[in-house]
């Protein structure tokens, strides 16, 4: 482990700074015009995905220097560390072995791999019992609906996968509840029938505040419908390591599937946390999903730096972030079923790389992980694209584009594709004031008005972005896509010198939350909070009706 | 109109620059400790909302200077321009009269107001016929489901309002389809029955690509179920100005409600575009929604700068953006029913203020509208809050907090409130390495490990944010909240000197989209695109199966 790495101390970093100063004045379209091979050469393929980075603000020299940077950071060795179970999560003294979950085997990690295989088999059995109608509720009716109760990594991943693979959906509908706001569960239960509903409680500790709170309400709901304590086992599964707490709740040991401390929440959709997905789309499809990710893992391990897709994405992330100064990154899937992808990637990237401390505990004085945001095209075009094209903030972007549709409506899908390519081209080219004026004149505006309006239609262009495309969105390409972003995240963490697998920054909020809850629950308790928090607590107290003080 | 305004030329701007340099080194908590009155004085109230800005990185002197800046920008006069129908949208030579839609009358605009009242009455009649079951489908069954087909402003507003007011929902379910991706409409129709479904087509021009495409599919679906051409009037309403196109589609004039060019799409939820909301929650509640917004309009018009909530929010936006350098702004509603608020505000703010050109056409050399993003608490705590607390990017934030719940589950709701206040306090305070070490030692870590881990748990705090609270989320407070952000957006546009009501930056993408569509539809057509676009078109062609070339 090179825990003392500092990005800005790597030998090539100074050269990248010079290149950035130079390139900032150049139009990307010039690179494409001058260098006939660029449109093909600035692409790479892996695991059914194609990455086109020809519209990034880099020339061949910069690309070489970025590759050099990756070598100086010993990225290939750090990748082997990840895959071979080294303690990449140094603050928690753990490996991060999400790749083992989709592997066909790993000799060095045979013990852990045996557990993985056993858990996979248990997942398969659970899923198939539910899908076949063999698993029945307390009135002997077949289960028709599954509610996954989890938050963060126990929610965003399975939710995304279930929604993205809707064309593969079988007869059991999966729902997701995360928020501690009681409205979340209440709204979900409105349409469901206790007798045919099964809950999957996803919490490593079985103590996550939101998940436990919602699970208790779900249990009440089940009991109110007449389920006895011994009936609960027909309606609750748990993904947890805390078998004792689960048993006490009413979920017996045989209804529990394990999690491991060597899989982080945001990397866990491949584990038993993905059970709801396996139920929604069936075991074969879930296997394909794992296989797609496995193919990306092999690409990561084997491809040289120059054709390694996750490495390239991460070099571009660092280039845009640290050399060009972008504070955010937009993800724009042109596929309605990937509408939740930005939510998922928000957690993956911002929780992993939203750090200001190096692996060795030293302070970093350069920017690390950016804000990740976005939404599905074409909807964003009618929302925030105005700012992408004409705003003052640099927003590097990834377009994600399945080239065909599952809907059978090819003609309509063509419009979606045309829109995606058009946005990419418009971001590349922009248009000058003179071009804008010509366009206005051709649309019938008079000379004076065209002159006045032209600056409002002019756009600088030169907005760097990637296009990630695939033949179609299948379980395998979805798996590859999520693994791609996982690895981009890890590679960027190596370059930035941060630990992508801990999240100590969320601890303080939890501690303070517990303190404030006691103040809300007992008005007589003296508060030692700051004046602003005290005022908000008083405001909350005044707002409570007498009946609320149960 | 002061179309030549430049923020950085206003007399107070230089002083703000000096203040920012000074304040950057100060901890906000010191202001709160030293100034006992701050927790109460740095708040303001309007229309049922309370804004607490005591945790912004400003002192009293800075606040005075910001107020001075507002006066120098003649913000009160510009607000009167907006409300009185001046041509605030100068590039399109129009007023922006969304406030008229929720007014009780406006003498100066009597003609337009008469149209508003007539349309409101037509909306009421339409909504009540549907809710009462009087409006029936072609088999004489009552309508049970309404599908709103629109995109951007014709989608995000009504979608948010319907979801946010779910506790007020009556028997008709409203659905929203926006994306040109055929999967969006297809997934929605899966659960619906043509005989009991009504579509509302929302498109000012009746030519919006996505909306027209989806409406044609909806019409086919209705016909396939046996509806004749003359039956279509029972299943389609339109919100449009293009009566001819609507009639040709099969929607007769009497089924059309008007839009006006003096209401922009992203400000239109108060117009007939809100019809689906009125159907979902009933007319009285929709009236309350309008009334809440109207109350905020009166506050905007009448409150002096020092207690004017939208003005204060916009001054803080400009302070954080231009003086402290924040490129983004997070919105964190602690209420599951406001989960779509960030999506709505993304359009409102980024399309309005994502501009680099002044009203007079001159180039601006300071930052304007930031990226707006966010998601509902507590879900974000398990996702991106790590970066809010410990990342290197400054993310100013608004917490939005209803103090009570509609669910009746007060005890559980208390946890939500406690989490919100805790996040706010943690962002304010942070924790030093020494405090982190003490916390670790008290949790049983040994000296060596606590020393090593402490830097990873330390956080700088001092993250500026607002808390916007309300007694409960009702139609009226929701209306006030959306109007608050509309006015913040307008006030910021005045300070930045941009036009908040046009969106010329999205035109080029539409033009290129039409060109690329012809290339996808006819492979024999020669392409004059750039090499990267040509390569993607070829990749798309190769991906198409023969059956797709219909």
mmCIF file of C-alpha atoms in Angstrom, chain A residues 29 32-33 36 39-40 43 50 52 54-55 90-93 151-153 155-156 159 166 178-184 186-187 208-210 213-214 217 321 327-328 334-337 340 343 346-347 350-351 353-361 366-379 381-387 389-393 395 403-419 421-426 428-431 439-440 443 445 449 452-453 455-457 459-460 463 467 469-471 502-513 515-517 520-521 528-533 535-537 539-540 542-545 547-550, chain B residues 29 32-33 36 39-40 43 50 52 54-55 90-93 151-153 155-156 159 166 178-184 186-187 208-210 213-214 217 321 327-328 334-337 340 343 346-347 350-351 353-361 366-379 381-387 389-393 395 403-419 421-426 428-431 439-440 443 445 449 452-453 455-460 463 467 469-471 502-513 515-517 520-521 528-533 535-537 539-540 542-545 547-550:
data_model
loop_
_atom_site.group_PDB
_atom_site.id
_atom_site.type_symbol
_atom_site.label_atom_id
_atom_site.label_comp_id
_atom_site.label_asym_id
_atom_site.label_seq_id
_atom_site.Cartn_x
_atom_site.Cartn_y
_atom_site.Cartn_z
ATOM 1 C CA UNK A 29 -13.454 20.083 -32.380
ATOM 2 C CA UNK A 32 -11.222 15.961 -34.131
ATOM 3 C CA UNK A 33 -10.744 17.837 -37.378
ATOM 4 C CA UNK A 36 -8.622 11.883 -38.480
ATOM 5 C CA UNK A 39 -12.817 9.508 -33.319
ATOM 6 C CA UNK A 40 -11.858 5.812 -33.355
ATOM 7 C CA UNK A 43 -12.521 4.886 -27.601
ATOM 8 C CA UNK A 50 -17.970 1.086 -25.412
ATOM 9 C CA UNK A 52 -15.999 7.257 -26.437
ATOM 10 C CA UNK A 54 -12.963 11.752 -28.062
ATOM 11 C CA UNK A 55 -14.847 14.826 -26.817
ATOM 12 C CA UNK A 90 -6.817 0.637 5.861
ATOM 13 C CA UNK A 91 -8.751 2.589 8.498
ATOM 14 C CA UNK A 92 -11.041 -0.350 9.103
ATOM 15 C CA UNK A 93 -8.258 -2.899 8.463
ATOM 16 C CA UNK A 151 -31.239 2.421 3.264
ATOM 17 C CA UNK A 152 -28.164 3.663 1.418
ATOM 18 C CA UNK A 153 -26.349 0.703 -0.066
ATOM 19 C CA UNK A 155 -31.589 0.336 -1.022
ATOM 20 C CA UNK A 156 -30.124 2.287 -3.938
ATOM 21 C CA UNK A 159 -33.798 -0.397 -6.397
ATOM 22 C CA UNK A 166 -38.060 -4.175 -15.730
ATOM 23 C CA UNK A 178 -35.795 3.533 2.870
ATOM 24 C CA UNK A 179 -36.760 6.765 4.558
ATOM 25 C CA UNK A 180 -37.398 6.997 8.294
ATOM 26 C CA UNK A 181 -40.227 9.378 7.333
ATOM 27 C CA UNK A 182 -43.272 7.178 8.124
ATOM 28 C CA UNK A 183 -44.889 8.310 4.861
ATOM 29 C CA UNK A 184 -42.463 6.166 2.864
ATOM 30 C CA UNK A 186 -47.182 3.939 4.710
ATOM 31 C CA UNK A 187 -47.538 4.891 1.035
ATOM 32 C CA UNK A 208 -29.751 0.854 11.303
ATOM 33 C CA UNK A 209 -32.179 3.417 12.696
ATOM 34 C CA UNK A 210 -34.351 3.845 9.592
ATOM 35 C CA UNK A 213 -37.932 1.575 12.708
ATOM 36 C CA UNK A 214 -39.654 0.667 9.442
ATOM 37 C CA UNK A 217 -44.004 -0.902 11.711
ATOM 38 C CA UNK A 321 -11.538 17.818 -11.477
ATOM 39 C CA UNK A 327 -16.538 20.688 -9.008
ATOM 40 C CA UNK A 328 -19.269 18.431 -10.300
ATOM 41 C CA UNK A 334 -30.616 8.158 -22.267
ATOM 42 C CA UNK A 335 -32.830 5.335 -21.088
ATOM 43 C CA UNK A 336 -35.835 5.787 -18.851
ATOM 44 C CA UNK A 337 -35.091 2.571 -16.979
ATOM 45 C CA UNK A 340 -32.132 6.027 -10.844
ATOM 46 C CA UNK A 343 -28.905 8.404 -7.352
ATOM 47 C CA UNK A 346 -24.164 9.685 -6.068
ATOM 48 C CA UNK A 347 -23.718 7.335 -3.146
ATOM 49 C CA UNK A 350 -19.554 10.805 -3.117
ATOM 50 C CA UNK A 351 -19.460 8.495 -0.101
ATOM 51 C CA UNK A 353 -14.315 9.854 -2.498
ATOM 52 C CA UNK A 354 -15.863 12.761 -0.567
ATOM 53 C CA UNK A 355 -12.778 12.834 1.677
ATOM 54 C CA UNK A 356 -10.221 15.460 2.630
ATOM 55 C CA UNK A 357 -7.793 13.133 4.383
ATOM 56 C CA UNK A 358 -5.196 10.841 2.832
ATOM 57 C CA UNK A 359 -4.909 7.145 3.595
ATOM 58 C CA UNK A 360 -2.074 8.000 5.985
ATOM 59 C CA UNK A 361 -4.184 10.587 7.823
ATOM 60 C CA UNK A 366 -6.228 19.500 -3.646
ATOM 61 C CA UNK A 367 -9.834 18.737 -4.600
ATOM 62 C CA UNK A 368 -11.075 15.155 -4.356
ATOM 63 C CA UNK A 369 -14.489 13.638 -5.285
ATOM 64 C CA UNK A 370 -16.908 16.046 -7.018
ATOM 65 C CA UNK A 371 -20.674 16.352 -6.626
ATOM 66 C CA UNK A 372 -22.313 13.769 -8.897
ATOM 67 C CA UNK A 373 -25.780 14.541 -10.211
ATOM 68 C CA UNK A 374 -27.956 14.088 -13.299
ATOM 69 C CA UNK A 375 -31.171 12.688 -14.655
ATOM 70 C CA UNK A 376 -32.504 10.727 -17.572
ATOM 71 C CA UNK A 377 -32.460 12.247 -21.041
ATOM 72 C CA UNK A 378 -34.524 13.563 -22.720
ATOM 73 C CA UNK A 379 -36.096 14.913 -19.521
ATOM 74 C CA UNK A 381 -33.022 18.635 -21.863
ATOM 75 C CA UNK A 382 -36.214 20.359 -20.764
ATOM 76 C CA UNK A 383 -34.759 21.084 -17.355
ATOM 77 C CA UNK A 384 -31.087 21.785 -16.674
ATOM 78 C CA UNK A 385 -29.422 21.438 -20.087
ATOM 79 C CA UNK A 386 -29.713 25.218 -20.517
ATOM 80 C CA UNK A 387 -26.980 25.489 -17.873
ATOM 81 C CA UNK A 389 -24.811 24.629 -22.696
ATOM 82 C CA UNK A 390 -24.760 28.238 -21.575
ATOM 83 C CA UNK A 391 -24.035 28.392 -17.857
ATOM 84 C CA UNK A 392 -20.834 29.603 -16.272
ATOM 85 C CA UNK A 393 -20.176 26.364 -14.378
ATOM 86 C CA UNK A 395 -20.144 20.330 -15.870
ATOM 87 C CA UNK A 403 -28.358 1.558 -28.748
ATOM 88 C CA UNK A 404 -31.549 -0.511 -28.944
ATOM 89 C CA UNK A 405 -34.766 -0.734 -26.972
ATOM 90 C CA UNK A 406 -36.677 -3.556 -25.294
ATOM 91 C CA UNK A 407 -39.993 -1.871 -26.009
ATOM 92 C CA UNK A 408 -40.237 -2.934 -29.664
ATOM 93 C CA UNK A 409 -40.883 0.693 -30.557
ATOM 94 C CA UNK A 410 -37.768 1.235 -32.655
ATOM 95 C CA UNK A 411 -39.006 4.297 -34.481
ATOM 96 C CA UNK A 412 -39.696 6.182 -31.276
ATOM 97 C CA UNK A 413 -36.431 4.990 -29.759
ATOM 98 C CA UNK A 414 -34.579 6.520 -32.698
ATOM 99 C CA UNK A 415 -35.731 9.915 -31.465
ATOM 100 C CA UNK A 416 -34.162 9.202 -28.104
ATOM 101 C CA UNK A 417 -30.861 8.247 -29.750
ATOM 102 C CA UNK A 418 -30.967 11.291 -32.031
ATOM 103 C CA UNK A 419 -31.465 13.524 -29.005
ATOM 104 C CA UNK A 421 -26.146 12.386 -30.094
ATOM 105 C CA UNK A 422 -27.433 15.904 -30.694
ATOM 106 C CA UNK A 423 -26.784 17.007 -27.118
ATOM 107 C CA UNK A 424 -23.301 15.566 -27.312
ATOM 108 C CA UNK A 425 -22.605 17.410 -30.570
ATOM 109 C CA UNK A 426 -24.095 20.683 -29.308
ATOM 110 C CA UNK A 428 -18.920 19.917 -28.379
ATOM 111 C CA UNK A 429 -19.496 22.609 -30.988
ATOM 112 C CA UNK A 430 -21.498 25.368 -29.391
ATOM 113 C CA UNK A 431 -22.183 28.157 -31.807
ATOM 114 C CA UNK A 439 -29.810 31.167 -37.887
ATOM 115 C CA UNK A 440 -32.056 33.986 -36.624
ATOM 116 C CA UNK A 443 -35.915 32.178 -39.323
ATOM 117 C CA UNK A 445 -35.924 37.887 -37.679
ATOM 118 C CA UNK A 449 -33.468 41.960 -33.785
ATOM 119 C CA UNK A 452 -29.669 41.907 -30.476
ATOM 120 C CA UNK A 453 -30.649 38.291 -29.922
ATOM 121 C CA UNK A 455 -25.482 36.832 -28.075
ATOM 122 C CA UNK A 456 -28.295 35.068 -26.213
ATOM 123 C CA UNK A 457 -28.167 32.130 -28.653
ATOM 124 C CA UNK A 459 -22.731 29.132 -26.794
ATOM 125 C CA UNK A 460 -19.081 28.429 -26.132
ATOM 126 C CA UNK A 463 -17.868 21.047 -22.852
ATOM 127 C CA UNK A 467 -20.410 8.662 -24.323
ATOM 128 C CA UNK A 469 -22.833 2.993 -25.181
ATOM 129 C CA UNK A 470 -23.950 -0.622 -25.327
ATOM 130 C CA UNK A 471 -25.884 -2.819 -27.738
ATOM 131 C CA UNK A 502 -14.720 3.997 4.788
ATOM 132 C CA UNK A 503 -17.217 6.762 5.650
ATOM 133 C CA UNK A 504 -16.184 8.196 9.007
ATOM 134 C CA UNK A 505 -17.671 11.548 8.064
ATOM 135 C CA UNK A 506 -21.209 10.351 8.704
ATOM 136 C CA UNK A 507 -20.573 9.304 12.315
ATOM 137 C CA UNK A 508 -20.892 12.708 13.939
ATOM 138 C CA UNK A 509 -24.373 13.308 12.531
ATOM 139 C CA UNK A 510 -25.522 9.974 13.952
ATOM 140 C CA UNK A 511 -24.140 10.802 17.385
ATOM 141 C CA UNK A 512 -25.777 14.221 17.434
ATOM 142 C CA UNK A 513 -29.018 12.720 16.110
ATOM 143 C CA UNK A 515 -28.673 13.387 21.460
ATOM 144 C CA UNK A 516 -31.323 15.533 19.801
ATOM 145 C CA UNK A 517 -33.847 12.710 19.799
ATOM 146 C CA UNK A 520 -37.385 15.927 21.464
ATOM 147 C CA UNK A 521 -38.673 13.027 23.516
ATOM 148 C CA UNK A 528 -26.531 21.879 25.847
ATOM 149 C CA UNK A 529 -26.860 22.549 22.157
ATOM 150 C CA UNK A 530 -25.925 25.737 20.308
ATOM 151 C CA UNK A 531 -28.459 28.615 20.262
ATOM 152 C CA UNK A 532 -29.584 27.910 16.675
ATOM 153 C CA UNK A 533 -30.331 24.253 17.402
ATOM 154 C CA UNK A 535 -34.285 27.657 18.735
ATOM 155 C CA UNK A 536 -35.244 24.987 16.193
ATOM 156 C CA UNK A 537 -36.063 22.540 18.983
ATOM 157 C CA UNK A 539 -39.978 25.827 17.240
ATOM 158 C CA UNK A 540 -40.601 22.108 16.814
ATOM 159 C CA UNK A 542 -44.485 24.708 19.662
ATOM 160 C CA UNK A 543 -45.613 23.019 16.450
ATOM 161 C CA UNK A 544 -46.661 19.800 18.164
ATOM 162 C CA UNK A 545 -50.342 19.259 18.828
ATOM 163 C CA UNK A 547 -52.103 14.380 20.606
ATOM 164 C CA UNK A 548 -48.616 14.050 19.184
ATOM 165 C CA UNK A 549 -46.990 13.575 22.562
ATOM 166 C CA UNK A 550 -47.511 9.820 22.667
ATOM 167 C CA UNK B 29 -20.404 28.961 15.617
ATOM 168 C CA UNK B 32 -23.723 32.295 17.370
ATOM 169 C CA UNK B 33 -21.825 32.182 20.634
ATOM 170 C CA UNK B 36 -26.902 35.953 21.702
ATOM 171 C CA UNK B 39 -30.347 32.666 16.497
ATOM 172 C CA UNK B 40 -33.601 34.642 16.517
ATOM 173 C CA UNK B 43 -34.634 34.317 10.746
ATOM 174 C CA UNK B 50 -39.831 30.235 8.501
ATOM 175 C CA UNK B 52 -33.367 30.326 9.572
ATOM 176 C CA UNK B 54 -28.183 31.900 11.251
ATOM 177 C CA UNK B 55 -25.792 29.210 10.005
ATOM 178 C CA UNK B 90 -36.694 41.267 -22.695
ATOM 179 C CA UNK B 91 -35.351 38.863 -25.326
ATOM 180 C CA UNK B 92 -38.838 37.547 -25.974
ATOM 181 C CA UNK B 93 -40.475 40.941 -25.335
ATOM 182 C CA UNK B 151 -42.128 17.385 -20.284
ATOM 183 C CA UNK B 152 -40.058 19.946 -18.407
ATOM 184 C CA UNK B 153 -42.391 22.536 -16.934
ATOM 185 C CA UNK B 155 -44.285 17.625 -16.034
ATOM 186 C CA UNK B 156 -42.009 18.438 -13.084
ATOM 187 C CA UNK B 159 -45.659 15.688 -10.682
ATOM 188 C CA UNK B 166 -50.614 12.644 -1.412
ATOM 189 C CA UNK B 178 -42.409 12.690 -19.937
ATOM 190 C CA UNK B 179 -39.571 10.828 -21.618
ATOM 191 C CA UNK B 180 -39.501 10.180 -25.360
ATOM 192 C CA UNK B 181 -38.072 6.774 -24.408
ATOM 193 C CA UNK B 182 -41.045 4.514 -25.242
ATOM 194 C CA UNK B 183 -40.461 2.617 -21.985
ATOM 195 C CA UNK B 184 -41.815 5.552 -19.972
ATOM 196 C CA UNK B 186 -45.301 1.692 -21.879
ATOM 197 C CA UNK B 187 -44.527 1.053 -18.207
ATOM 198 C CA UNK B 208 -43.123 19.303 -28.334
ATOM 199 C CA UNK B 209 -41.376 16.238 -29.731
ATOM 200 C CA UNK B 210 -41.623 14.026 -26.642
ATOM 201 C CA UNK B 213 -44.811 11.278 -29.805
ATOM 202 C CA UNK B 214 -46.208 9.873 -26.557
ATOM 203 C CA UNK B 217 -48.946 6.182 -28.879
ATOM 204 C CA UNK B 321 -21.812 31.624 -5.270
ATOM 205 C CA UNK B 327 -20.492 26.014 -7.753
ATOM 206 C CA UNK B 328 -23.464 24.055 -6.515
ATOM 207 C CA UNK B 334 -36.719 16.122 5.275
ATOM 208 C CA UNK B 335 -40.051 14.826 4.064
ATOM 209 C CA UNK B 336 -40.472 11.844 1.790
ATOM 210 C CA UNK B 337 -43.317 13.494 -0.090
ATOM 211 C CA UNK B 340 -39.080 15.374 -6.175
ATOM 212 C CA UNK B 343 -35.831 17.794 -9.610
ATOM 213 C CA UNK B 346 -33.206 21.955 -10.854
ATOM 214 C CA UNK B 347 -35.301 23.085 -13.787
ATOM 215 C CA UNK B 350 -30.772 26.055 -13.757
ATOM 216 C CA UNK B 351 -32.915 26.843 -16.784
ATOM 217 C CA UNK B 353 -30.151 31.358 -14.334
ATOM 218 C CA UNK B 354 -27.813 29.047 -16.245
ATOM 219 C CA UNK B 355 -26.826 31.982 -18.458
ATOM 220 C CA UNK B 356 -23.554 33.682 -19.383
ATOM 221 C CA UNK B 357 -25.042 36.691 -21.138
ATOM 222 C CA UNK B 358 -26.512 39.834 -19.563
ATOM 223 C CA UNK B 359 -29.951 41.183 -20.372
ATOM 224 C CA UNK B 360 -28.283 43.657 -22.723
ATOM 225 C CA UNK B 361 -26.398 40.908 -24.559
ATOM 226 C CA UNK B 366 -18.572 36.275 -13.037
ATOM 227 C CA UNK B 367 -20.367 33.033 -12.124
ATOM 228 C CA UNK B 368 -24.156 32.891 -12.410
ATOM 229 C CA UNK B 369 -26.604 30.073 -11.509
ATOM 230 C CA UNK B 370 -25.022 27.043 -9.795
ATOM 231 C CA UNK B 371 -25.821 23.355 -10.213
ATOM 232 C CA UNK B 372 -28.807 22.510 -7.993
ATOM 233 C CA UNK B 373 -29.086 18.959 -6.704
ATOM 234 C CA UNK B 374 -30.181 17.002 -3.636
ATOM 235 C CA UNK B 375 -32.475 14.319 -2.308
ATOM 236 C CA UNK B 376 -34.777 13.584 0.579
ATOM 237 C CA UNK B 377 -33.349 13.168 4.062
ATOM 238 C CA UNK B 378 -32.683 10.798 5.721
ATOM 239 C CA UNK B 379 -31.838 8.923 2.529
ATOM 240 C CA UNK B 381 -27.392 10.760 4.929
ATOM 241 C CA UNK B 382 -26.666 7.212 3.816
ATOM 242 C CA UNK B 383 -25.507 8.405 0.426
ATOM 243 C CA UNK B 384 -23.773 11.722 -0.245
ATOM 244 C CA UNK B 385 -23.638 13.404 3.192
ATOM 245 C CA UNK B 386 -20.120 12.020 3.647
ATOM 246 C CA UNK B 387 -19.037 14.566 1.036
ATOM 247 C CA UNK B 389 -19.273 16.843 5.863
ATOM 248 C CA UNK B 390 -15.793 15.865 4.763
ATOM 249 C CA UNK B 391 -15.409 16.551 1.059
ATOM 250 C CA UNK B 392 -13.290 19.262 -0.478
ATOM 251 C CA UNK B 393 -16.177 20.857 -2.399
ATOM 252 C CA UNK B 395 -21.952 22.626 -0.937
ATOM 253 C CA UNK B 403 -42.427 20.134 11.737
ATOM 254 C CA UNK B 404 -45.333 17.691 11.879
ATOM 255 C CA UNK B 405 -46.475 14.692 9.876
ATOM 256 C CA UNK B 406 -49.719 13.704 8.171
ATOM 257 C CA UNK B 407 -49.072 10.053 8.874
ATOM 258 C CA UNK B 408 -50.195 10.115 12.498
ATOM 259 C CA UNK B 409 -46.915 8.417 13.422
ATOM 260 C CA UNK B 410 -45.502 11.194 15.561
ATOM 261 C CA UNK B 411 -42.955 9.130 17.376
ATOM 262 C CA UNK B 412 -41.330 7.926 14.197
ATOM 263 C CA UNK B 413 -41.511 11.407 12.691
ATOM 264 C CA UNK B 414 -39.539 12.709 15.663
ATOM 265 C CA UNK B 415 -36.605 10.644 14.428
ATOM 266 C CA UNK B 416 -36.808 12.366 11.083
ATOM 267 C CA UNK B 417 -36.771 15.784 12.763
ATOM 268 C CA UNK B 418 -33.902 14.788 15.054
ATOM 269 C CA UNK B 419 -31.879 13.686 12.046
ATOM 270 C CA UNK B 421 -31.435 19.088 13.173
ATOM 271 C CA UNK B 422 -28.444 16.826 13.784
ATOM 272 C CA UNK B 423 -27.182 17.149 10.224
ATOM 273 C CA UNK B 424 -27.532 20.899 10.439
ATOM 274 C CA UNK B 425 -25.608 21.007 13.717
ATOM 275 C CA UNK B 426 -22.896 18.639 12.453
ATOM 276 C CA UNK B 428 -22.114 23.823 11.569
ATOM 277 C CA UNK B 429 -19.725 22.442 14.186
ATOM 278 C CA UNK B 430 -17.671 19.775 12.586
ATOM 279 C CA UNK B 431 -15.220 18.253 15.008
ATOM 280 C CA UNK B 439 -14.620 10.039 21.025
ATOM 281 C CA UNK B 440 -12.574 7.084 19.760
ATOM 282 C CA UNK B 443 -15.458 3.891 22.393
ATOM 283 C CA UNK B 445 -9.990 2.226 20.789
ATOM 284 C CA UNK B 449 -5.338 3.417 16.951
ATOM 285 C CA UNK B 452 -4.232 7.106 13.718
ATOM 286 C CA UNK B 453 -7.971 7.226 13.110
ATOM 287 C CA UNK B 455 -7.847 12.612 11.308
ATOM 288 C CA UNK B 456 -10.341 10.454 9.414
ATOM 289 C CA UNK B 457 -13.140 11.407 11.829
ATOM 290 C CA UNK B 458 -12.249 15.098 12.000
ATOM 291 C CA UNK B 459 -14.401 17.496 9.991
ATOM 292 C CA UNK B 460 -14.008 21.198 9.381
ATOM 293 C CA UNK B 463 -20.669 24.533 6.067
ATOM 294 C CA UNK B 467 -33.278 25.711 7.429
ATOM 295 C CA UNK B 469 -39.417 25.054 8.221
ATOM 296 C CA UNK B 470 -43.200 25.023 8.331
ATOM 297 C CA UNK B 471 -45.889 23.800 10.720
ATOM 298 C CA UNK B 502 -35.804 32.721 -21.658
ATOM 299 C CA UNK B 503 -33.872 29.551 -22.547
ATOM 300 C CA UNK B 504 -32.164 30.138 -25.859
ATOM 301 C CA UNK B 505 -29.400 27.732 -24.915
ATOM 302 C CA UNK B 506 -31.576 24.700 -25.612
ATOM 303 C CA UNK B 507 -32.345 25.643 -29.227
ATOM 304 C CA UNK B 508 -29.166 24.336 -30.830
ATOM 305 C CA UNK B 509 -29.648 20.835 -29.430
ATOM 306 C CA UNK B 510 -33.141 20.702 -30.883
ATOM 307 C CA UNK B 511 -31.913 21.797 -34.313
ATOM 308 C CA UNK B 512 -29.117 19.237 -34.349
ATOM 309 C CA UNK B 513 -31.522 16.573 -33.044
ATOM 310 C CA UNK B 515 -30.720 16.748 -38.407
ATOM 311 C CA UNK B 516 -29.455 13.573 -36.751
ATOM 312 C CA UNK B 517 -32.899 11.976 -36.797
ATOM 313 C CA UNK B 520 -30.821 7.672 -38.472
ATOM 314 C CA UNK B 521 -33.958 7.298 -40.564
ATOM 315 C CA UNK B 528 -21.938 16.335 -42.722
ATOM 316 C CA UNK B 529 -21.421 15.812 -39.015
ATOM 317 C CA UNK B 530 -18.122 15.756 -37.146
ATOM 318 C CA UNK B 531 -16.088 12.493 -37.094
ATOM 319 C CA UNK B 532 -17.137 11.607 -33.516
ATOM 320 C CA UNK B 533 -20.844 11.955 -34.283
ATOM 321 C CA UNK B 535 -18.719 7.184 -35.632
ATOM 322 C CA UNK B 536 -21.575 7.028 -33.114
ATOM 323 C CA UNK B 537 -24.145 6.985 -35.924
ATOM 324 C CA UNK B 539 -22.153 2.267 -34.190
ATOM 325 C CA UNK B 540 -25.890 2.766 -33.797
ATOM 326 C CA UNK B 542 -24.510 -1.696 -36.689
ATOM 327 C CA UNK B 543 -26.485 -2.302 -33.488
ATOM 328 C CA UNK B 544 -29.857 -2.354 -35.215
ATOM 329 C CA UNK B 545 -31.434 -5.711 -35.936
ATOM 330 C CA UNK B 547 -36.585 -5.971 -37.777
ATOM 331 C CA UNK B 548 -35.892 -2.546 -36.301
ATOM 332 C CA UNK B 549 -35.844 -0.832 -39.681
ATOM 333 C CA UNK B 550 -39.578 -0.222 -39.796
#
